[in-house]
CSV table of C-alpha atoms in Angstrom, one decimal:
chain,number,residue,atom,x,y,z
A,797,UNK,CA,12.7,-20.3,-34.2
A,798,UNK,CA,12.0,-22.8,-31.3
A,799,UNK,CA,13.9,-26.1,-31.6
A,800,UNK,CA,13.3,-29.1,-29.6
A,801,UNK,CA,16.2,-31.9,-31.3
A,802,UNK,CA,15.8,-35.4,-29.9
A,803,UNK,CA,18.9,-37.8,-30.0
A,804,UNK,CA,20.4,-41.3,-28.5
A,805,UNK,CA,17.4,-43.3,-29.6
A,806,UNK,CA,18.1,-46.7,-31.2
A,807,UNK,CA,18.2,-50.5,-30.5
A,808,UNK,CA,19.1,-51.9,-27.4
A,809,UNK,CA,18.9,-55.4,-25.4
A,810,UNK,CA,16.4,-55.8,-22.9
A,811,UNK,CA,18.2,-54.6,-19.4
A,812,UNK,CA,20.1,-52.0,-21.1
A,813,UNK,CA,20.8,-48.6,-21.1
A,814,UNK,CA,19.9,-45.3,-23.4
A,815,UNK,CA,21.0,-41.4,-22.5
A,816,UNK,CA,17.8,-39.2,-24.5
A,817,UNK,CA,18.8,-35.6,-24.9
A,818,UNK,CA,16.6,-33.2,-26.1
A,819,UNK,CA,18.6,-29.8,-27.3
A,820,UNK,CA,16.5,-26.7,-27.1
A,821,UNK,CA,16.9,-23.4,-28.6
A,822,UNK,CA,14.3,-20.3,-29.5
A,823,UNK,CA,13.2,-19.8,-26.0
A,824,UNK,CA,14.3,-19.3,-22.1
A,825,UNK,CA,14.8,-22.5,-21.3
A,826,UNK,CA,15.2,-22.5,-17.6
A,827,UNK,CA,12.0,-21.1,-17.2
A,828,UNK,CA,10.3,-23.9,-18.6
A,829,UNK,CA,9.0,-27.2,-17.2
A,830,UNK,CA,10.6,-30.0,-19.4
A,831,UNK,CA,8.9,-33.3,-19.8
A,832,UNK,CA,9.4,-36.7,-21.9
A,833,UNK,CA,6.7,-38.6,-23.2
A,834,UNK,CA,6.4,-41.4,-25.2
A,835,UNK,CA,3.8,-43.4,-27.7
A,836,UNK,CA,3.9,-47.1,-28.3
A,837,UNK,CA,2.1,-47.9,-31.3
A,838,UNK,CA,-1.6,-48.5,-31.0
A,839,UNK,CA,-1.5,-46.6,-27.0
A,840,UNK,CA,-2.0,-42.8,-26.2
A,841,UNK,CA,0.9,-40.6,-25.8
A,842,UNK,CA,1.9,-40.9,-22.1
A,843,UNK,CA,4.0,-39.0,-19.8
A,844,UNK,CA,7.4,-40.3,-18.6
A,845,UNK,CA,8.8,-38.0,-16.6
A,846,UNK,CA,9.6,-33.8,-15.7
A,847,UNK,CA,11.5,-31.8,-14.2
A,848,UNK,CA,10.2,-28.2,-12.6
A,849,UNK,CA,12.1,-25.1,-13.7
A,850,UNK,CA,13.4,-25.6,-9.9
A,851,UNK,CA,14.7,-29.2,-10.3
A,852,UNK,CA,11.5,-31.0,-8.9
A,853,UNK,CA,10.7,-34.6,-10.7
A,854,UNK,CA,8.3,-37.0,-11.2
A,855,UNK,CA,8.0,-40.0,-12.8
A,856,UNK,CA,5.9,-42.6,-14.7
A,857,UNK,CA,5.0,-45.8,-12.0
A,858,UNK,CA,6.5,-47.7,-14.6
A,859,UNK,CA,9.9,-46.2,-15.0
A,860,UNK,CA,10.3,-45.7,-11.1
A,861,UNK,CA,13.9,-46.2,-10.4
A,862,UNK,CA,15.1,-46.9,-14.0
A,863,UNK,CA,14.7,-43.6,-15.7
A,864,UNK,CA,16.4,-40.4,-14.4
A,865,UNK,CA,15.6,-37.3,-15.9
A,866,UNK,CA,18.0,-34.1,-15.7
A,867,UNK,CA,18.3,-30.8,-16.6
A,868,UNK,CA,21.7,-28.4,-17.8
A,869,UNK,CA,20.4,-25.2,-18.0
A,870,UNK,CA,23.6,-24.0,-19.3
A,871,UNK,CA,23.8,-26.1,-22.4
A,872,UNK,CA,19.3,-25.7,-22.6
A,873,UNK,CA,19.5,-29.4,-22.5
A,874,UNK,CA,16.9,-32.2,-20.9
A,875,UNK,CA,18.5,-35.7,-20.6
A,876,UNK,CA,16.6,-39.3,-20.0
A,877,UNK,CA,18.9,-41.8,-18.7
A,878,UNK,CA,17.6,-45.0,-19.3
A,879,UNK,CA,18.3,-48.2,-17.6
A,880,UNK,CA,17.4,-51.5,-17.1
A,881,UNK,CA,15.2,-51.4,-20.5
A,882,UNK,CA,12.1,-53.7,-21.1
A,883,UNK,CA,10.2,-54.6,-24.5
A,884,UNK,CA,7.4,-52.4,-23.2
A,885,UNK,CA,9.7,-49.4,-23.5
A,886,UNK,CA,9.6,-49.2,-27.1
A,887,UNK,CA,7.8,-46.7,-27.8
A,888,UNK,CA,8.7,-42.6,-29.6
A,889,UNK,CA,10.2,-40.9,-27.3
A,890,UNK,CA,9.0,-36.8,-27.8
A,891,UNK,CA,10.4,-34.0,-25.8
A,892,UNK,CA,8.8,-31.0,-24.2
A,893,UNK,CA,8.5,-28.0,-23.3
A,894,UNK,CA,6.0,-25.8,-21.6
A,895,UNK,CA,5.2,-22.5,-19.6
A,896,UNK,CA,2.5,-20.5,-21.6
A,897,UNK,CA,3.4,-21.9,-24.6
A,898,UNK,CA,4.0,-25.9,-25.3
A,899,UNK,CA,6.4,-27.1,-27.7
A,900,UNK,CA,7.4,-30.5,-28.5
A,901,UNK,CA,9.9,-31.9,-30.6
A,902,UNK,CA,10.0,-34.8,-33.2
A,903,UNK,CA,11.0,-37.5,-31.4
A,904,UNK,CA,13.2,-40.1,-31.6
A,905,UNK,CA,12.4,-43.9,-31.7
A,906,UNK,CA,13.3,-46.6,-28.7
A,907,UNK,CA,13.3,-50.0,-29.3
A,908,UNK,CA,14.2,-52.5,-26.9
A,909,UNK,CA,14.5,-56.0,-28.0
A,910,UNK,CA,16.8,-59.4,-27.9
């Protein structure tokens, strides 16, 4: 019953730009903390960025003012707007979701590269 669909992964040019959304269905949304990770192979899964059920975010040193992370509560939605891309962003990017329970989706694959 709980969905977490990740989209607009794909190749892109280092300095680009990639909008992630994660769709989410099964569960109240809005009172969950939403969070991207991501997993390069051969590294541990790391955390990207989140945003609080009250809008709060944090972010990864290394995606400081590149990545953006949002939240539409009213389409149960979590977006990553990514710009300025490097090689070292490729990676799976995985959506989440947690508040008592954690769910996760099945990611969906970055790759930045000339």
């Amino acid at each position: 019953q709980v969905q977490l669909v990740e989209s607009g992964g794909g190749l892109v040019q280092p300095g680009g730009s990639l909008r992630l959304s994660c769709a989410a269905s099964g569960f109240i949304f809005s009172t969950y903390l939403m969070s991207w990770y991501r997993q390069a192979p051969g590294k541990e899964r790391e955390l990207v960025a989140f945003i609080t059920n009250l809008s709060s975010t944090n972010y990864a040193d290394s995606v400081k003012g590149r990545f953006t992370i949002s939240r539409d509560n009213a389409k149960n939605t979590v977006y990553l707007q990514m710009n300025s891309l490097k090689p070292e962003d490729t990676a799976v990017y995985y959506c989440n979701a947690f508040f008592k329970n954690s769910y996760w989706g099945q990611g969906t694959q970055v790759t930045v590269s000339s």
